[in-house]
Coordinates of N, CA and C and ligand atoms in Angstrom, one line a residue:
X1 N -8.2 -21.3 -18.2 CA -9.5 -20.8 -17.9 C -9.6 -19.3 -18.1
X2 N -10.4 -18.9 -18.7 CA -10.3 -17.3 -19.3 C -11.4 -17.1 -18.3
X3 N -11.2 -16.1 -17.4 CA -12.1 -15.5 -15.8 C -12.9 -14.6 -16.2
X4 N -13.8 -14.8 -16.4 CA -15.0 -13.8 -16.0 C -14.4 -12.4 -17.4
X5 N -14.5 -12.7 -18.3 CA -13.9 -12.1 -19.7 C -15.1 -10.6 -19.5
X6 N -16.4 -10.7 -19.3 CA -17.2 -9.4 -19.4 C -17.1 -8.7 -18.0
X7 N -16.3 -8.7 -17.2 CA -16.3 -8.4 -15.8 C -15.8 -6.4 -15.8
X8 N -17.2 -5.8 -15.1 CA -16.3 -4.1 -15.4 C -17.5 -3.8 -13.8
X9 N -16.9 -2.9 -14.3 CA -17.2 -1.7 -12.5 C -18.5 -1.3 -13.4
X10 N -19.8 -1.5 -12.3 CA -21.1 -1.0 -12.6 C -21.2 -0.2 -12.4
X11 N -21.3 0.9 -10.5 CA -21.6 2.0 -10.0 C -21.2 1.8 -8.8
X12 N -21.4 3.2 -8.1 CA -20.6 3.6 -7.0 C -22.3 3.8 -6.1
X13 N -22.1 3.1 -4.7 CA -23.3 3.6 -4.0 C -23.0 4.5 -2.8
X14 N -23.3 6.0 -2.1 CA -23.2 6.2 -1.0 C -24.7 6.2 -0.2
X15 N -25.6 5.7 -0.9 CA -26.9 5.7 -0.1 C -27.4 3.9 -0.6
X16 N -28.6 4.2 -0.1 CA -29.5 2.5 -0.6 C -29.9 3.2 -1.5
X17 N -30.8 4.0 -2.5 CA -31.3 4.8 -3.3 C -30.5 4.4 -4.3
X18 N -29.1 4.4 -4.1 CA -28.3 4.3 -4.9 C -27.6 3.0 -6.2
X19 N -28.4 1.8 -5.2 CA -28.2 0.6 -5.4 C -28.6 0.0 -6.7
X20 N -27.8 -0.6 -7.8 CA -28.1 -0.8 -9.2 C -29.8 -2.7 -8.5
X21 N -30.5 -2.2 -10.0 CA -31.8 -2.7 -9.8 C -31.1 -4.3 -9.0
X22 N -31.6 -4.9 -8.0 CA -31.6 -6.3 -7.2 C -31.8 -7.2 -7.7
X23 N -31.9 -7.4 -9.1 CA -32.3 -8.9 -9.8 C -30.7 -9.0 -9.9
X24 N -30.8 -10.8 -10.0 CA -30.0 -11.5 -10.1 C -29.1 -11.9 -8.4
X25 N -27.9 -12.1 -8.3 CA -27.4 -12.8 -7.4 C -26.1 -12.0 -7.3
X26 N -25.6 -12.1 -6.2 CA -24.6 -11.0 -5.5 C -23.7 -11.6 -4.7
X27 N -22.1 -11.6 -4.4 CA -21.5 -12.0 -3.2 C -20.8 -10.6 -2.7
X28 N -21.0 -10.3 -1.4 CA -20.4 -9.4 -0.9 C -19.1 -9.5 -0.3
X29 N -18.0 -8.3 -0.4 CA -16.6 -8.3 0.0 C -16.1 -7.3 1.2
X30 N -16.1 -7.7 1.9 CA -16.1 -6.6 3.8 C -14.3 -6.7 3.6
X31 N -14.4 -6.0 4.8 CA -12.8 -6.1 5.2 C -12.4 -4.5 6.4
X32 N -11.8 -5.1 7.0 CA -10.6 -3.6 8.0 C -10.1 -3.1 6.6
X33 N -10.1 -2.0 6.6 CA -9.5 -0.8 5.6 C -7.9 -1.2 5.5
X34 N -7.5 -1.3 4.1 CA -6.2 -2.0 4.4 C -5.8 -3.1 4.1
X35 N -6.6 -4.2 4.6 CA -7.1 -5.5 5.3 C -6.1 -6.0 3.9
X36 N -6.8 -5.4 2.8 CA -6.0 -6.0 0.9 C -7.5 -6.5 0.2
X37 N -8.4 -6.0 0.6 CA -9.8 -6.2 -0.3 C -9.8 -5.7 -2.0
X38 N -9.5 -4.5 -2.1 CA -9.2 -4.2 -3.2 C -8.2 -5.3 -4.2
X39 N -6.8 -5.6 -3.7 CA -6.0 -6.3 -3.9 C -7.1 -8.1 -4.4
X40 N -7.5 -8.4 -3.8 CA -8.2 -9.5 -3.9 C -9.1 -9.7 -4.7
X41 N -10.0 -8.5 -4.8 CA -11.0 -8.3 -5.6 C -10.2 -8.5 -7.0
X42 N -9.3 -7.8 -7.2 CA -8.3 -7.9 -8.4 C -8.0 -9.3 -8.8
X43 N -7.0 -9.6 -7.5 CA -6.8 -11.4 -8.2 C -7.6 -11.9 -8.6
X44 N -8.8 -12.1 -8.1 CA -9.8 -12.8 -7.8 C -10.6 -13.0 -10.0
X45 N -10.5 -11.7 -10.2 CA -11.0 -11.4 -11.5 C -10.1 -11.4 -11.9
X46 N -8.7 -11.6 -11.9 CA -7.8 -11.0 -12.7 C -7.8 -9.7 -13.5
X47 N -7.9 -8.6 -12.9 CA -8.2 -7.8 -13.5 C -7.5 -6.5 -12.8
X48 N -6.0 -6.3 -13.2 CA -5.3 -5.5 -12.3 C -5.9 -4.1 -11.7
X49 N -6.4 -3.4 -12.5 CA -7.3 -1.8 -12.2 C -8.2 -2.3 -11.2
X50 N -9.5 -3.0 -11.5 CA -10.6 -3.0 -11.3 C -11.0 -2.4 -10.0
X51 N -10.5 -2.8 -9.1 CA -10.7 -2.3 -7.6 C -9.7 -1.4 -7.2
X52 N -9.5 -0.4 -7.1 CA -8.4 0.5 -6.7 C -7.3 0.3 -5.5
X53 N -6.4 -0.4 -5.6 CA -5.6 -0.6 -4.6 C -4.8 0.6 -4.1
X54 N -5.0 0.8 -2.8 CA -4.3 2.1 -2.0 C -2.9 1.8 -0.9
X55 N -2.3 2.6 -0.7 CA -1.9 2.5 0.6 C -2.5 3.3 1.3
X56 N -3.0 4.0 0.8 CA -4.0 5.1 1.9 C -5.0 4.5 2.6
X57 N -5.1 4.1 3.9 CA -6.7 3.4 4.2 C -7.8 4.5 4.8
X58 N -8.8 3.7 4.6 CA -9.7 4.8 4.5 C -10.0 5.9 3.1
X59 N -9.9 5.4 2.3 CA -9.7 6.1 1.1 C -11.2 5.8 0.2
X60 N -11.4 4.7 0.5 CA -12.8 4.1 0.0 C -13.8 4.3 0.6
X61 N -15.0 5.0 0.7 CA -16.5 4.9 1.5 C -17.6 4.7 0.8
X62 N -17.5 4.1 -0.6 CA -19.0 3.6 -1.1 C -19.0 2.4 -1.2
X63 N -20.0 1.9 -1.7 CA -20.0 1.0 -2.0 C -20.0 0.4 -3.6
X64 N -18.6 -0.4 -4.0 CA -19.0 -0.3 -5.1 C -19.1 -1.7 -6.0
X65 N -20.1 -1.6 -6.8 CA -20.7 -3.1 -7.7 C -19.9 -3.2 -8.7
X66 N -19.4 -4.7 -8.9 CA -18.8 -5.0 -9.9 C -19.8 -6.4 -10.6
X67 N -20.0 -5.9 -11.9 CA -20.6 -7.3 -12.4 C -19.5 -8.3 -13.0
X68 N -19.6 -9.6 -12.9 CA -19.0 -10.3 -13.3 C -18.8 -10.9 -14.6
X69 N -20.2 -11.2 -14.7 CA -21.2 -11.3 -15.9 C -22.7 -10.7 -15.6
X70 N -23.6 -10.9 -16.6 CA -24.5 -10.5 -16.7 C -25.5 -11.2 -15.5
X71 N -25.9 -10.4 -14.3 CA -26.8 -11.5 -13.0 C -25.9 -11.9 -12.4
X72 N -24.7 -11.6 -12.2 CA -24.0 -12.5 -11.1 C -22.6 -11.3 -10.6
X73 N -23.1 -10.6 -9.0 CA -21.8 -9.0 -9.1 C -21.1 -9.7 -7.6
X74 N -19.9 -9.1 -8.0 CA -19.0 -8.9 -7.0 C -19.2 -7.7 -6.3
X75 N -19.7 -7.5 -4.5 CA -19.8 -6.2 -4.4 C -19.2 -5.7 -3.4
X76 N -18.1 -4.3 -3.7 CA -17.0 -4.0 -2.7 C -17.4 -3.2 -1.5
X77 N -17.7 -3.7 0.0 CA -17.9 -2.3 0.4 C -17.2 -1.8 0.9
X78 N -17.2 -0.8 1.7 CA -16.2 0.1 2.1 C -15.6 -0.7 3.6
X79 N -14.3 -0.1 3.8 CA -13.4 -0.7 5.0 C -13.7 0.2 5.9
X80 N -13.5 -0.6 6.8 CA -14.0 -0.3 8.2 C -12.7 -0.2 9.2
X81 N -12.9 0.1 10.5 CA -12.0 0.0 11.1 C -10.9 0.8 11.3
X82 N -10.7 2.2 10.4 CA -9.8 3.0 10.0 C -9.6 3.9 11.1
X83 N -8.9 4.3 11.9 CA -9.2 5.1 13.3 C -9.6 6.6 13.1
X84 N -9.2 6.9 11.9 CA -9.4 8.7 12.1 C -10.6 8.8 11.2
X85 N -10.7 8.0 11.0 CA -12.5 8.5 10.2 C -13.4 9.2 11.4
X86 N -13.8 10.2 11.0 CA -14.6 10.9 12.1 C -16.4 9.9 12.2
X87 N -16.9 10.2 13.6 CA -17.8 9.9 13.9 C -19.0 9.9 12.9
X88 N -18.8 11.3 12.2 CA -19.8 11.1 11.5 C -19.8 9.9 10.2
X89 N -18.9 9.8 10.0 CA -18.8 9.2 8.2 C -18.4 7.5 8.9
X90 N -18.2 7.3 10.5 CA -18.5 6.0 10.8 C -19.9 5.6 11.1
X91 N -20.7 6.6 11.2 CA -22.0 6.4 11.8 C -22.3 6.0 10.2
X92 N -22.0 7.0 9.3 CA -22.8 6.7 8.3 C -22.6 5.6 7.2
X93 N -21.3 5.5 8.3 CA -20.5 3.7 7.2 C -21.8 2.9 7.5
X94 N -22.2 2.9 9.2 CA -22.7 1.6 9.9 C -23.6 1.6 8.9
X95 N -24.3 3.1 8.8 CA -26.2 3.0 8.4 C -26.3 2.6 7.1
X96 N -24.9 2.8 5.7 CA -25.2 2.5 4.8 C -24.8 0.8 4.7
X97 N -24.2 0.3 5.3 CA -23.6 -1.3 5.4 C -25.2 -1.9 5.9
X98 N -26.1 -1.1 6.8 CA -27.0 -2.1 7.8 C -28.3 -2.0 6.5
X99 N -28.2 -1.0 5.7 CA -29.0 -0.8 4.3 C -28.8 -1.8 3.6
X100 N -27.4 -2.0 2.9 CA -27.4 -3.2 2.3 C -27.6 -4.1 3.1
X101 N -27.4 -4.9 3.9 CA -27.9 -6.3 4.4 C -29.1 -6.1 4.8
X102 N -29.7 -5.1 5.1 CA -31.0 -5.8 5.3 C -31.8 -5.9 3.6
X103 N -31.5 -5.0 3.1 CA -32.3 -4.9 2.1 C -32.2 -5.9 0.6
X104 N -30.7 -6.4 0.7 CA -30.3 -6.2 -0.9 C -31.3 -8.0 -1.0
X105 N -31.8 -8.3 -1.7 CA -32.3 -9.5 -2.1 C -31.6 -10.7 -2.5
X106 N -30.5 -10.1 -3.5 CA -30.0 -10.8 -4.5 C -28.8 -11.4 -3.7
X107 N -28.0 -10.4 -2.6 CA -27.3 -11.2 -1.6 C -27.1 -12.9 -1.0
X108 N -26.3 -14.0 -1.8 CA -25.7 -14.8 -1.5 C -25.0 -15.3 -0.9
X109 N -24.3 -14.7 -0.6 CA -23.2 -14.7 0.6 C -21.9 -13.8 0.5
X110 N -21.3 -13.7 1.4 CA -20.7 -12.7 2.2 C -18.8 -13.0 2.4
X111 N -17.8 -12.5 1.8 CA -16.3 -12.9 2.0 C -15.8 -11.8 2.7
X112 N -15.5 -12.1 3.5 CA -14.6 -11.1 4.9 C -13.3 -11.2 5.0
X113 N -12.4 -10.4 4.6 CA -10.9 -10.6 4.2 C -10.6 -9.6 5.7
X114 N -9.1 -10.6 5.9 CA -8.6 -9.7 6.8 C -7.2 -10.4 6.7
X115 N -6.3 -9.2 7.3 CA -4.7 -9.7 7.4 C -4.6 -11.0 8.1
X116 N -3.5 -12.1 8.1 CA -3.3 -12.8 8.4 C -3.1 -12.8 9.6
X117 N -1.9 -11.6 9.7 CA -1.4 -11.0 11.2 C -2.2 -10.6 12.0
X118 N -3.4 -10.1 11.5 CA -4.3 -9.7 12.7 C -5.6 -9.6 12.7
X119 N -6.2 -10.9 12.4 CA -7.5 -12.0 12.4 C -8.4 -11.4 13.3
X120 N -9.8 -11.4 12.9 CA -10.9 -11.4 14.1 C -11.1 -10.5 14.7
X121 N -10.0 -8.9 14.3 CA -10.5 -7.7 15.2 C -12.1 -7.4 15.2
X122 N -12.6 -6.8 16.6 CA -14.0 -6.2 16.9 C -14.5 -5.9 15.8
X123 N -14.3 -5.5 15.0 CA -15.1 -5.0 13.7 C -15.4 -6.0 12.7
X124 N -14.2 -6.9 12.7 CA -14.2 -8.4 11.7 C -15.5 -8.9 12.3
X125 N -15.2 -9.2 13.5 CA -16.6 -9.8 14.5 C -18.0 -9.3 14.1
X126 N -18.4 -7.8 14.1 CA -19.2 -7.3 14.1 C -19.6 -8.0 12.5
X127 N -19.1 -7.7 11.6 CA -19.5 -8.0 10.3 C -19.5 -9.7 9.9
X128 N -19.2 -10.4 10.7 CA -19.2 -11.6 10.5 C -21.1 -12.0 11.2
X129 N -21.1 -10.8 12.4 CA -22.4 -11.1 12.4 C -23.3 -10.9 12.2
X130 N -23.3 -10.0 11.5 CA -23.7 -8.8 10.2 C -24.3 -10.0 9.3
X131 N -23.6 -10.4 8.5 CA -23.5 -11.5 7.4 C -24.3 -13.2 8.1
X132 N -24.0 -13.0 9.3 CA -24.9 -14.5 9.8 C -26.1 -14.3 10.0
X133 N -26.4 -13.0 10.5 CA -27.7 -12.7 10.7 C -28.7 -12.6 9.3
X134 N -28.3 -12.7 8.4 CA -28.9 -12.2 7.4 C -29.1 -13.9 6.7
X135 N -28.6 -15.0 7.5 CA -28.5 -16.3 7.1 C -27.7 -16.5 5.5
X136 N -26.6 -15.7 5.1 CA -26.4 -16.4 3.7 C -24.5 -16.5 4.2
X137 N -24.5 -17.6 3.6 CA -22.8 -18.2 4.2 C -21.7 -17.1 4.0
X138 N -20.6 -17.7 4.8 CA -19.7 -16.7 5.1 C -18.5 -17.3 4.7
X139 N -17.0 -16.7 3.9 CA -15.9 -17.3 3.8 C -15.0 -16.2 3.7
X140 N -14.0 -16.7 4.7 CA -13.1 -16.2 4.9 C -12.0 -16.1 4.4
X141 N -11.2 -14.7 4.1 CA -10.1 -15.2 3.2 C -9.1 -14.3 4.3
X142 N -7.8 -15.4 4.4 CA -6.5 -14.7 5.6 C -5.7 -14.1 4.6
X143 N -5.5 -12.8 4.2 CA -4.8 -12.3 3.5 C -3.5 -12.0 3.3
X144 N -2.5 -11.7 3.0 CA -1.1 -11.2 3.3 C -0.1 -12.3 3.3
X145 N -0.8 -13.8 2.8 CA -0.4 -15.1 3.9 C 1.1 -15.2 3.2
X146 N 1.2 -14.7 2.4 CA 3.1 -14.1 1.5 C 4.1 -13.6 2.9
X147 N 3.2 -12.7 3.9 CA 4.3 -12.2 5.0 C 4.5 -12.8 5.4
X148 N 3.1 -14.1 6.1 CA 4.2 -15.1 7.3 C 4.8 -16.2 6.6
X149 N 5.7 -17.3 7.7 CA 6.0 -18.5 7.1 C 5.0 -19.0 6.9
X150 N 5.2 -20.6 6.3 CA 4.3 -22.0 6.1 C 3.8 -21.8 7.6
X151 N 4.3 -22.5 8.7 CA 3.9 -23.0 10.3 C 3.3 -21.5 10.7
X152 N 3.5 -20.7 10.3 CA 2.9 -19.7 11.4 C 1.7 -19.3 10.2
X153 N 1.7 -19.5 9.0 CA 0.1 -19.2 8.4 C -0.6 -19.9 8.7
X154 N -0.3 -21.7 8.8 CA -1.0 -22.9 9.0 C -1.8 -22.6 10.3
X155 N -0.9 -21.8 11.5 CA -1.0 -22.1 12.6 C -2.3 -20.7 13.1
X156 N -2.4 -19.2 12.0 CA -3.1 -19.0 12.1 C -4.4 -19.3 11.6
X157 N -4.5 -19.9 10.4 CA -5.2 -20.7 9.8 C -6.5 -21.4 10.8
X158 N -5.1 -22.8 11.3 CA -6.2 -23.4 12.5 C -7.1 -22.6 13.4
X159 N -6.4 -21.9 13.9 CA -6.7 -20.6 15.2 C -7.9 -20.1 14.9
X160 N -8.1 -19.6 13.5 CA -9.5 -18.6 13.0 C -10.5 -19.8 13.3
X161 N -10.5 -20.8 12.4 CA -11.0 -21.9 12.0 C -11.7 -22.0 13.6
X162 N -10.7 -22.3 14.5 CA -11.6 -22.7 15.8 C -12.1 -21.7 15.9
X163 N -12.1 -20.4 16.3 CA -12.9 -19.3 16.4 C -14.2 -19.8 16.0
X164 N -14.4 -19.6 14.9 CA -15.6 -19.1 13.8 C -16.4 -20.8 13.8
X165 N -15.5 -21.7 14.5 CA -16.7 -22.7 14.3 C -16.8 -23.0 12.4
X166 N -17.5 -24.6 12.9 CA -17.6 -25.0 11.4 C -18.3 -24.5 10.3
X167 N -19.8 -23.5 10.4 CA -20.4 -23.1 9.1 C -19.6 -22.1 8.5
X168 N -18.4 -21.5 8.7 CA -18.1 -20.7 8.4 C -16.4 -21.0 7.1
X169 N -16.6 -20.5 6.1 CA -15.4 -21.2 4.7 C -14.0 -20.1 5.6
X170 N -13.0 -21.0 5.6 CA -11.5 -20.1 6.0 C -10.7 -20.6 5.0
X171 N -9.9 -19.5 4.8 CA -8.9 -20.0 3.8 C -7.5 -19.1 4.0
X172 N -6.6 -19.4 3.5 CA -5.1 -18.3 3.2 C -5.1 -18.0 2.0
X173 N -4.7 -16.7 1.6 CA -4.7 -16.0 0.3 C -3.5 -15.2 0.4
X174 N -3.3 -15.1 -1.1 CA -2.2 -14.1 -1.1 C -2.6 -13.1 -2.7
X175 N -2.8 -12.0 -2.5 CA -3.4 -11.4 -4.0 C -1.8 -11.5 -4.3
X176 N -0.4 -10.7 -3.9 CA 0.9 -11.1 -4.0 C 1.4 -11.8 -4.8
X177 N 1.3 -13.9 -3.9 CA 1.7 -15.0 -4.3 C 0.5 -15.5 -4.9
X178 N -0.5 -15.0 -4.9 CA -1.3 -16.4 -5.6 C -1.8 -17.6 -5.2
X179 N -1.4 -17.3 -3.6 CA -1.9 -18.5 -2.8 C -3.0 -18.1 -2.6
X180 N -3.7 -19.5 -2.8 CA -5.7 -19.3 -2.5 C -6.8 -18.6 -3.7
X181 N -6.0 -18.3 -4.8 CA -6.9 -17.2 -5.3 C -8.1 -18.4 -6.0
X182 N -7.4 -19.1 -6.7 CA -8.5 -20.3 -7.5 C -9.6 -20.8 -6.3
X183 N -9.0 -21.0 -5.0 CA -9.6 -21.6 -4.3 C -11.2 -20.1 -3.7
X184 N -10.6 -19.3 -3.5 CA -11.3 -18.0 -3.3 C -12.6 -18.0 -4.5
X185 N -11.9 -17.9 -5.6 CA -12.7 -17.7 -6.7 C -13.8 -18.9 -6.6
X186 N -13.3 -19.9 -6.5 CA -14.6 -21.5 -6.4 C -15.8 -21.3 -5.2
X187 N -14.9 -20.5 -3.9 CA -16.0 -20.3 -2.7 C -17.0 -19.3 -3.6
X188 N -16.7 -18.4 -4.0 CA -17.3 -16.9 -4.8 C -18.6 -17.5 -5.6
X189 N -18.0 -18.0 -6.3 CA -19.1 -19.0 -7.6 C -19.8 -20.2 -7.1
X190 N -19.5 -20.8 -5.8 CA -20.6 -21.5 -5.2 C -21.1 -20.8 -4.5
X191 N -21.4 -19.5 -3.7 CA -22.4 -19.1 -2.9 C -23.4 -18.3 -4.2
X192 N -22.6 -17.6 -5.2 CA -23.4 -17.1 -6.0 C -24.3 -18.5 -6.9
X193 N -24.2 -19.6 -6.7 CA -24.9 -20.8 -7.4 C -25.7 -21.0 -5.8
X194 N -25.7 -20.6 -5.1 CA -26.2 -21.6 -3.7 C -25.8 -22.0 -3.8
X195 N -25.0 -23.4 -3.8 CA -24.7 -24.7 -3.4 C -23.2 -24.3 -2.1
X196 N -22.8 -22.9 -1.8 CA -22.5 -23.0 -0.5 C -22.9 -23.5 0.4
X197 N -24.1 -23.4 0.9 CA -24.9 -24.1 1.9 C -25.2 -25.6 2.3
X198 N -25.2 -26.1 0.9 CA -25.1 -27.5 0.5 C -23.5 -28.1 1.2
X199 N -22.5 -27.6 1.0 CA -21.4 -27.9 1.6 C -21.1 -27.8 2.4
X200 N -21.3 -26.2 3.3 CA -21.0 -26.0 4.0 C -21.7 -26.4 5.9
X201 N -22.9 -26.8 5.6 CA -24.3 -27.5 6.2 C -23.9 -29.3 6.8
X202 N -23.4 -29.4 7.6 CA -23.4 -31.1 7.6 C -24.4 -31.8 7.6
X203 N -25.5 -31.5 7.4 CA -27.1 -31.9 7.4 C -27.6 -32.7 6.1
X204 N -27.9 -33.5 6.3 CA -29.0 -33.8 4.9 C -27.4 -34.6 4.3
X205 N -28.5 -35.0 2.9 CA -27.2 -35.8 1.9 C -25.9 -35.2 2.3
X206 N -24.5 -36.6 2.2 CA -23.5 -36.0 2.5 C -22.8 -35.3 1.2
X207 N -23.4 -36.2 -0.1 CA -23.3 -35.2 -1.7 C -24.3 -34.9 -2.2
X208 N -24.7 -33.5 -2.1 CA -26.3 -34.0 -3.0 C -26.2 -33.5 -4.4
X209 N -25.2 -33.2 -4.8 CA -24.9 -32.6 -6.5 C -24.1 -33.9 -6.8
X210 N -24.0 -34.4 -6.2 CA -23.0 -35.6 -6.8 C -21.7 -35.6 -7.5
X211 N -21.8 -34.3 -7.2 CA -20.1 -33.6 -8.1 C -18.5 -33.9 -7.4
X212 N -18.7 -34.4 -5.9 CA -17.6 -34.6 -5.3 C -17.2 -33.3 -4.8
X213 N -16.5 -33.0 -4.0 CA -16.0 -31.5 -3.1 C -15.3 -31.2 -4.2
X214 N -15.8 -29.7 -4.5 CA -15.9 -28.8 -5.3 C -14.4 -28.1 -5.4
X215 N -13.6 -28.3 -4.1 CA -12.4 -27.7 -3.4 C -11.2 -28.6 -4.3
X216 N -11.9 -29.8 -5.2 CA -10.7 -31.0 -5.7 C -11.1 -30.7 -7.2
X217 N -11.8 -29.8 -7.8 CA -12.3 -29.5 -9.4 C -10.8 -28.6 -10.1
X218 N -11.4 -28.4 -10.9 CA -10.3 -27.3 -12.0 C -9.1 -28.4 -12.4
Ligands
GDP301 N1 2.4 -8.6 0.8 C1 1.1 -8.5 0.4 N2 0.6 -7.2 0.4 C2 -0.7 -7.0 0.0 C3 -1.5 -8.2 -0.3 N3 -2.8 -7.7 -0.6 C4 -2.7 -6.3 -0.5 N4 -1.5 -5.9 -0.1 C5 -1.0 -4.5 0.1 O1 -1.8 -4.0 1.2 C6 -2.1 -2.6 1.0 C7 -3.6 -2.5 1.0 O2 -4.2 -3.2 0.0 P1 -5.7 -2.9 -0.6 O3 -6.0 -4.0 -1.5 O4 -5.7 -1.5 -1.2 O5 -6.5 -3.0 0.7 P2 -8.0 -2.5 1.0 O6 -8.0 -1.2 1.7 O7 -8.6 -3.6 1.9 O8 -8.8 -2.5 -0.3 C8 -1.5 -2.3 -0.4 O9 -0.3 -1.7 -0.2 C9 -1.3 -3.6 -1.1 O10 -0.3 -3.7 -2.0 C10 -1.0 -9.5 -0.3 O11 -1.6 -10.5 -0.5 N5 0.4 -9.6 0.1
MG302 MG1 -9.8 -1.0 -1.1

């Protein structure tokens, strides 16, 4: 399967002014600074550069658009959670993060990456309800899942899973091993099709594409 062959970095936003024109359809990429968002964004496209991978956290504060193809972007925002960012440039993380969700149109839904080891911090929270509020689905990717064993990823796995309740996609990833990336990439391209909601919704038809779970394809 040759991935997303026209996929390149559009533009860098530090304001909403900034934002490339809102036609077409969008999934957004949150994360704790660190967290391995860049890293993922990477596997995810196959595309080793594309997202700047650091050890430095806090190194990223814009927001930046990736198209995938033509109408359909990956978009990175900046990490959160970093401790020595000063007040000011957290204040102005919030006001440019609460710009994109309220505003952006084309927004589909929302992937919130965070370490495996350390699931659900306050900020993860905040932006998970960030992303519910704005009604477009949410999936989650456990990142790092290369550090722990089998029983203790599984066992965080479950753990998130209860948390977050059923509307919400969990998964284990590793940008590293390779674990989860295909499965990542399938959640990505069904919220940007809609048909996340369709799945993720236990309401109404139990297939209504008639395609069979999408999770058993490729
Ligand atoms: N072991 C392991 N390390 C990872 C993984 N993903 C990212 N990292 C490392 O974690 C650090 C932060 O990754 P990065 O993608 O820049 O995080 P971001 O700040 O969230 O964009 C880097 O040193 C990465 O090499 C992973 O799946 N496994
Ligand atoms: Mg990054």
């Amino acid at each position: 399967m040759s991935t997303y062959p026209l996929v390149k970095f559009l533009t860098s936003a530090d304001a909403a002014g900034q934002f490339p024109g809102d036609a077409g359809v969008e999934v957004s990429v949150a994360g704790r600074s660190n967290a391995g968002k860049s890293s993922a964004i990477n596997a995810i496209t196959r595309r080793k550069g594309l997202a700047r991978t650091s050890k430095t956290p806090g190194a990223t504060r814009l927001i930046n658009f990736f198209e995938l193809e033509p109408g359909r972007r990956l978009v990175d925002l900046p990490g959160y959670g970093f401790a020595a960012v000063s007040g000011d440039m957290r204040r102005h993380w919030g006001q440019l993060i609460s710009a994109y969700f309220q505003r952006r149109q084309s927004l589909r839904g929302s992937v919130v990456v965070m370490d495996v080891r350390h699931p659900l911090t306050e900020n993860d929270c905040d932006m998970l309800e960030l992303a519910v509020s704005r009604k477009v689905p949410v999936h989650i990717l456990l990142t790092k899942a290369d550090k722990l064993g089998r029983g203790a990823a599984r066992q965080a796995l479950a753990g998130v899973r209860r948390e977050v309740g059923e509307g919400v996609g969990v998964q284990l990833f590793s940008a590293l091993g390779g674990e989860g990336v295909d499965e990542a990439r399938r959640a990505i391209e069904r919220m940007l099709d809609g048909r996340a909601a369709e799945k993720e919704t236990p309401v109404g038809p139990a297939d209504p594409t008639g395609e069979g779970d999408p999770a058993l394809g490729d």
